[in-house]
CSV table of C-alpha atoms and ligand atoms in Angstrom, one decimal:
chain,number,residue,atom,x,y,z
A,226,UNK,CA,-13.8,2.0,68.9
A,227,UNK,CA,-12.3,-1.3,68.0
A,228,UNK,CA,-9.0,-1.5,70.3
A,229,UNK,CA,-7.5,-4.1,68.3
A,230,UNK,CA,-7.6,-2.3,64.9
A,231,UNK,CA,-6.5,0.9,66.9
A,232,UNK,CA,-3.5,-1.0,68.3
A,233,UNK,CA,-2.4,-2.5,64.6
A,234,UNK,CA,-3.0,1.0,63.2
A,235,UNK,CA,-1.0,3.0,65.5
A,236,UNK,CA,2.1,-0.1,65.6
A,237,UNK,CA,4.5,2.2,64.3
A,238,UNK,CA,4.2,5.0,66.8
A,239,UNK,CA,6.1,4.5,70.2
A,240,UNK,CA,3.8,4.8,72.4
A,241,UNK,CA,4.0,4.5,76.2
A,242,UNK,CA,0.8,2.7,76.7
A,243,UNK,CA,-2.6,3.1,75.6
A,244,UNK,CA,-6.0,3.4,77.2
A,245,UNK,CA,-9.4,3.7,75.3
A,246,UNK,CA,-12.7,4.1,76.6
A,247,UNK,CA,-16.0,3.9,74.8
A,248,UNK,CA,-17.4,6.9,76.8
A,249,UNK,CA,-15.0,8.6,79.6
A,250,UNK,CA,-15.4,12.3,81.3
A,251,UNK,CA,-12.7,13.7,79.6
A,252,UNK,CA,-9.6,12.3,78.3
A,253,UNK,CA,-7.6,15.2,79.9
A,254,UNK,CA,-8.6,14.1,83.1
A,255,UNK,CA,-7.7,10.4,82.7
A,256,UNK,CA,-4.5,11.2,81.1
A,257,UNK,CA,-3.6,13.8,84.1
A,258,UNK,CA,-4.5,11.1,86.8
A,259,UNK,CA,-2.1,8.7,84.4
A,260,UNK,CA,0.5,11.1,84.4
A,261,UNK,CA,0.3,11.2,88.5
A,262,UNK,CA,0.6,7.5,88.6
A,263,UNK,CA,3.6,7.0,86.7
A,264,UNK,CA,2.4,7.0,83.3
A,265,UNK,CA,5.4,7.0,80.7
A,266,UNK,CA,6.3,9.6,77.6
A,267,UNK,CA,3.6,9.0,74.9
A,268,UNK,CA,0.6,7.4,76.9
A,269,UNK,CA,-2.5,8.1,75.0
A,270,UNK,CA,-5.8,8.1,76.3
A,271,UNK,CA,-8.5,7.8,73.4
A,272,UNK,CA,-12.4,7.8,73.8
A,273,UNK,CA,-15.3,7.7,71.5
A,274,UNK,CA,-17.4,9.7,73.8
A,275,UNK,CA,-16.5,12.5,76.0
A,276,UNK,CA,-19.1,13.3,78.9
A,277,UNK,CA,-17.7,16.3,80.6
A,278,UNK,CA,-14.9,17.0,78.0
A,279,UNK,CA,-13.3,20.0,79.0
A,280,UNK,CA,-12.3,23.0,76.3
A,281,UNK,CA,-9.9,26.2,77.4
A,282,UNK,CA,-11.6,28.7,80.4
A,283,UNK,CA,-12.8,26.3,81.7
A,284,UNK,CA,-15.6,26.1,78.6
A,285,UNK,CA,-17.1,22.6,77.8
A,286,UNK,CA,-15.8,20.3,74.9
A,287,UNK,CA,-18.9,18.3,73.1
A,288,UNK,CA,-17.6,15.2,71.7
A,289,UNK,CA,-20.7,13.0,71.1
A,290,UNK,CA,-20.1,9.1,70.2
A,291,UNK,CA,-18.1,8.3,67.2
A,292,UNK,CA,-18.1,11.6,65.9
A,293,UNK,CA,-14.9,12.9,66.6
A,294,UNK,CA,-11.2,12.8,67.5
A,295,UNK,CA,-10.8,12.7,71.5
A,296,UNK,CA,-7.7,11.9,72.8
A,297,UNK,CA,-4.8,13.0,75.2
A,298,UNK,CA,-1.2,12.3,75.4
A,299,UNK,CA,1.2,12.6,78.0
A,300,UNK,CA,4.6,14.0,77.1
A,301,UNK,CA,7.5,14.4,80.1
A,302,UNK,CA,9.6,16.4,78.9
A,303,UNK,CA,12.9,15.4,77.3
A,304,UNK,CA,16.3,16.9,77.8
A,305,UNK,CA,16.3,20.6,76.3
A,306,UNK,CA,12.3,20.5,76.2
A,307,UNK,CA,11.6,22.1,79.8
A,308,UNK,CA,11.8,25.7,78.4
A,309,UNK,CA,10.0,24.8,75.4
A,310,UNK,CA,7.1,24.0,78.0
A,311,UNK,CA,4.5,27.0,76.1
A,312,UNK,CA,5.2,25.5,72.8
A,313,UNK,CA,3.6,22.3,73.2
A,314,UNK,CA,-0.1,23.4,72.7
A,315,UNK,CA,1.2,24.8,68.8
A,316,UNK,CA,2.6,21.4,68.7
A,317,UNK,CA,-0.8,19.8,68.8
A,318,UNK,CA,-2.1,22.3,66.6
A,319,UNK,CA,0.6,21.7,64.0
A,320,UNK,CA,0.2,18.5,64.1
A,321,UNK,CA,-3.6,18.4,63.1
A,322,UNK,CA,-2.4,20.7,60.6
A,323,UNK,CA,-0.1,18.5,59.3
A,324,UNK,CA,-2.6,15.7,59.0
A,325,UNK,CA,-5.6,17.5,57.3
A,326,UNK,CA,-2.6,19.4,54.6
A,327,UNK,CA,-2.1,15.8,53.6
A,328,UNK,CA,-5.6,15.5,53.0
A,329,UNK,CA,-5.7,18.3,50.3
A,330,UNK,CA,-6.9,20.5,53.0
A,331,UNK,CA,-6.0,24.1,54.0
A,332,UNK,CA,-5.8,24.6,57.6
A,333,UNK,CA,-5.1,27.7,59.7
A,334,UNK,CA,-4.2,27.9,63.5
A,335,UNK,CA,-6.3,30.9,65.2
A,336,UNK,CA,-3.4,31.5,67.5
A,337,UNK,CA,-2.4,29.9,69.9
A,338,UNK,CA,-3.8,26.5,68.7
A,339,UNK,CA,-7.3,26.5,67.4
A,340,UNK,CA,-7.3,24.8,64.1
A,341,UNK,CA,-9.6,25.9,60.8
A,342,UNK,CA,-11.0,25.1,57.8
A,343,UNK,CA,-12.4,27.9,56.0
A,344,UNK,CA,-11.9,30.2,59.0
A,345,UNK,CA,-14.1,27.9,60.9
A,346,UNK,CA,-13.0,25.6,63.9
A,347,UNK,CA,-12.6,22.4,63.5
A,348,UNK,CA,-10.5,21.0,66.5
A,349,UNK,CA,-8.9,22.2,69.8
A,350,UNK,CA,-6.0,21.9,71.8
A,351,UNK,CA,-5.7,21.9,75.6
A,352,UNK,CA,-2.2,21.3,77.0
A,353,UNK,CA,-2.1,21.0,80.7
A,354,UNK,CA,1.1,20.9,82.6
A,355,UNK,CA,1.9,18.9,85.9
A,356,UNK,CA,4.8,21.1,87.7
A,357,UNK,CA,6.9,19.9,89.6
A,358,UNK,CA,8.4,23.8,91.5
A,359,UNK,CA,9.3,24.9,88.4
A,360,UNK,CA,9.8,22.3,86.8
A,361,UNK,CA,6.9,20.2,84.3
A,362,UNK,CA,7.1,17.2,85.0
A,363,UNK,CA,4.5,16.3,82.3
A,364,UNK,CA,2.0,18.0,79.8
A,365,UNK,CA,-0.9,16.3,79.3
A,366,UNK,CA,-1.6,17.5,75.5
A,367,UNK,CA,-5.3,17.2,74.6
A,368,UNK,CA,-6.8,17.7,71.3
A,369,UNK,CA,-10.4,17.1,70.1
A,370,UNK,CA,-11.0,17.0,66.2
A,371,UNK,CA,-14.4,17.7,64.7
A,372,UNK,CA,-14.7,14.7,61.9
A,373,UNK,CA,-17.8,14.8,61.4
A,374,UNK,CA,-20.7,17.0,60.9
A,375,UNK,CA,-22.7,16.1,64.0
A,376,UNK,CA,-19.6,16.5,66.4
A,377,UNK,CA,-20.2,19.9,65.6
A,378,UNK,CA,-22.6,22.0,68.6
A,379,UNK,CA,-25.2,23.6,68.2
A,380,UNK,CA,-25.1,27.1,66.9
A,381,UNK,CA,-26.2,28.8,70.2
A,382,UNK,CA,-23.6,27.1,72.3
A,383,UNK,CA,-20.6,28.0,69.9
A,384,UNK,CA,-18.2,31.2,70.7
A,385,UNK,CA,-16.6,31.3,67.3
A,386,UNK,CA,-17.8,29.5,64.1
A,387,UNK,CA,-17.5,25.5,63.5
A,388,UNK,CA,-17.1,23.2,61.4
A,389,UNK,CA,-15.7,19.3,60.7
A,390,UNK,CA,-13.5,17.2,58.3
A,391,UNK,CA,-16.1,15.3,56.8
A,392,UNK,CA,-18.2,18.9,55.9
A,393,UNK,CA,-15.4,20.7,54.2
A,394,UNK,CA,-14.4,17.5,52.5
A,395,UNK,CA,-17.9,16.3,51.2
A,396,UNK,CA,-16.5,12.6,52.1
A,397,UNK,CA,-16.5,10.3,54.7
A,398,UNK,CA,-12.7,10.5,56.4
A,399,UNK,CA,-10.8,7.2,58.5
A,400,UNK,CA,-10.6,8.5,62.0
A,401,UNK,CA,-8.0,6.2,62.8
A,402,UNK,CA,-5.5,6.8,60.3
A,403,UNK,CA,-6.3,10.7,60.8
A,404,UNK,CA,-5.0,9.7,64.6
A,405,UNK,CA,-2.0,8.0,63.5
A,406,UNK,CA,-1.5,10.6,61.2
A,407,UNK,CA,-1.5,13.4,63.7
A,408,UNK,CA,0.8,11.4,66.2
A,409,UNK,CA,3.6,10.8,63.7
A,410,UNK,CA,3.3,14.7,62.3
A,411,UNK,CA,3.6,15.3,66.4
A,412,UNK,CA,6.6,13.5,67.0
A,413,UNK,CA,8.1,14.5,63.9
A,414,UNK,CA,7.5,18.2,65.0
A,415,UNK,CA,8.5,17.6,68.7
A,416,UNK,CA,12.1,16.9,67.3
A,417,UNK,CA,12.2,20.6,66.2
A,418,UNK,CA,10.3,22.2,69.5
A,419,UNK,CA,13.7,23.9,70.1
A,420,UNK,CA,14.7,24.7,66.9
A,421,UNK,CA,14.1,27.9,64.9
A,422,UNK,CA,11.7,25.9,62.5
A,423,UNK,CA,8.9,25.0,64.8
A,424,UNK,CA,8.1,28.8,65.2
A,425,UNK,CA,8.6,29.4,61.5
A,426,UNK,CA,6.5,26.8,60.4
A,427,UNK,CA,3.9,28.0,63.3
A,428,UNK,CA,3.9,31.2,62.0
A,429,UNK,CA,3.3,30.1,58.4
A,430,UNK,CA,-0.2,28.5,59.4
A,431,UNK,CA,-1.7,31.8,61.1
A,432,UNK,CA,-5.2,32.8,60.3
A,433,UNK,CA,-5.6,36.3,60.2
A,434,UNK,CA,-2.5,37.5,59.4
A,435,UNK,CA,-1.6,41.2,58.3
A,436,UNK,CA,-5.9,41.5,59.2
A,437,UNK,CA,-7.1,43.0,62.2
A,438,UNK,CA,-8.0,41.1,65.6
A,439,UNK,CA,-9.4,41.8,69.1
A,440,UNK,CA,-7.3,40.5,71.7
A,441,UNK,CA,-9.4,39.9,74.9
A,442,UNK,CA,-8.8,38.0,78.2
A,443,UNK,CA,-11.3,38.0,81.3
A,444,UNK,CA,-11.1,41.5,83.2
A,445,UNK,CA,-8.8,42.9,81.0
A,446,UNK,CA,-9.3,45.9,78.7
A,447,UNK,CA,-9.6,44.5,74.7
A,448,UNK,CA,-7.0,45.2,72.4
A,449,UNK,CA,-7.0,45.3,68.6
A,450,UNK,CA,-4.2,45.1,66.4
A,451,UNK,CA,-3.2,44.2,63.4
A,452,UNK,CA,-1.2,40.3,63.2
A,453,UNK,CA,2.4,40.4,62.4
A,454,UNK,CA,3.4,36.7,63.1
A,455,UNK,CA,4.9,35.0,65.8
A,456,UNK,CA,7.5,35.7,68.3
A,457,UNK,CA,10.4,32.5,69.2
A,458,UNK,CA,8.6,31.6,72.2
A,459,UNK,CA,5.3,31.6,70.3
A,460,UNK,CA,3.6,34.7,71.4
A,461,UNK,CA,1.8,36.5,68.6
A,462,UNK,CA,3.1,40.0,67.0
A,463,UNK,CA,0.6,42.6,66.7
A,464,UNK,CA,0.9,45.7,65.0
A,465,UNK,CA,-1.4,48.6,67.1
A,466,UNK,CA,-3.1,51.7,64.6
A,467,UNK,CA,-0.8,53.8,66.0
A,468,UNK,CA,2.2,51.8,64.6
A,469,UNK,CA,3.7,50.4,67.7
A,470,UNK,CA,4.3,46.9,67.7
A,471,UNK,CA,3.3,44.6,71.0
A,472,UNK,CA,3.4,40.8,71.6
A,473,UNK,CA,0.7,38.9,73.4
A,474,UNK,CA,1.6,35.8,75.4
A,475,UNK,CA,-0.6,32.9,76.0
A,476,UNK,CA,-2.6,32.7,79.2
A,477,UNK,CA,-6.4,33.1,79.2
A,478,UNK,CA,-6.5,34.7,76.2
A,479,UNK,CA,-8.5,34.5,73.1
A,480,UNK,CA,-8.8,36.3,69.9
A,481,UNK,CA,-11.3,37.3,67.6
A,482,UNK,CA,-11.6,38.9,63.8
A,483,UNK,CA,-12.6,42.7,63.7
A,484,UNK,CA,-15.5,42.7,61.1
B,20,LIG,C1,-10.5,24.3,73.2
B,20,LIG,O1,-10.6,24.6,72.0
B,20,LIG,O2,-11.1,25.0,74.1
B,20,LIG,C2,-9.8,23.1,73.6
B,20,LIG,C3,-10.6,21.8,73.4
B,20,LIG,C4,-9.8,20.5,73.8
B,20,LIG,C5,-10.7,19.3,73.7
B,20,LIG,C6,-9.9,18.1,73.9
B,20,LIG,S1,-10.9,16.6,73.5
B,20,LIG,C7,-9.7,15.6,74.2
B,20,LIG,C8,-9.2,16.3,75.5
B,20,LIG,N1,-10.1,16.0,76.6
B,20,LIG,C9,-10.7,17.1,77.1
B,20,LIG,O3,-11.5,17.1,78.0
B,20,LIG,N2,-10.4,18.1,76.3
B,20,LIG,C10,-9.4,17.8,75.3
């Protein structure tokens, strides 16, 4: 990654530094020992190669040089933000959105935040939060974007379909401006975290709605329902087959399509 032409590409963001790395572990983990050393709202760590990226449950993220989006940002929260706290892994996730919409693509967000193309994934969001009691004192938001085809795992380590930019395009795609794209789309949608909107717009971007889905979390019975849409503080409305309609809060849990 050529820092310079990162820098000049991402001028009109406000960021709050910037670290990039040819190859790093993960991003998260750079951006989280940032965050503990002072590191102000909007630092971004970016890297061209992850080694040990991390996805959610502790699964592994494969990010393989120049292939993909890796990057993490650290946001303290501002002001009215602290109860907004759950919201800010959709925030990532709308923000990708955002940026592949204005590339004549149709994303959806398999809630809570994995983004797809043609019901296949094509980036992830882990949001990690530094509390201070019960306060966050930062989130570290990290997203990883499949641009092109060989960022993409193999088959046999996937646990739901994937796919990249560059696949469901049939072109070759600037991951630069992508970036810059899906940092202004984020601060634009971090102005309405709090407002009725954010949800809304959320909501409009599910995958599976009004189909039916298997909610499952480690050592926890599965449950299937039918998706609704989204509650205010993001948790996803199901409808059950007897009727009865029950919300599922993030946490360590994932869903799945009923076939
Ligand atoms: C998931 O879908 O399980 C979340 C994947 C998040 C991957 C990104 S890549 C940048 C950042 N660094 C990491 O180690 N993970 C996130």
């Amino acid at each position: 990654m050529d820092e310079r032409i990162l820098r000049k590409t991402l001028s009109d963001i406000p960021l709050g530094g910037l670290r990039t790395f040819e190859q790093t572990g993960s991003t998260n983990d750079v951006a989280l020992a940032w965050a503990a050393d002072g590191a102000p709202d909007l630092a971004l760590v970016c890297a061209e190669e992850q080694t040990s990226g991390r996805g959610r449950g502790d699964r592994r993220w494969f990010t393989p040089p120049g292939t993909a989006l890796a990057f993490s940002l650290v946001l303290r929260p501002l002001p009215g933000e602290e109860q907004s706290v759950p919201l800010f892994s959709g925030l990532g996730a709308m923000a990708v959105c955002e940026a592949l919409g204005m590339r004549g693509l149709h994303p959806e967000i398999k809630w809570p935040n994995d983004v797809l193309l043609n019901h296949r994934k094509v980036c992830g969001v882990l949001a990690e939060a530094v509390w201070m009691g019960e306060k966050a004192d930062s989130i570290v938001l990290g997203i990883g974007v499949n641009v092109k085809p060989e960022a993409v795992p193999p088959s046999d380590q996937l646990n739901f379909p994937a796919t990249s930019i560059e696949a469901e395009m049939g072109k070759s795609v600037d991951r630069l401006t992508l970036l810059r794209d899906v940092l202004q789309a984020l601060l634009y949608w971090r102005g309405l975290l709090t407002k009725d909107v954010f949800p809304n717009a959320w909501g409009n971007h599910l995958a599976f709605r009004g189909e039916q889905v298997e909610i499952w979390a480690e050592g926890v019975p599965a449950r299937t329902g039918q998706v609704e849409g989204l509650e205010r503080d993001g948790s996803l409305r199901l409808r059950s087959h007897t009727g009865q309609i029950f919300t599922v809060q993030f946490g360590e849990v994932h869903l799945r399509p009923v076939l």
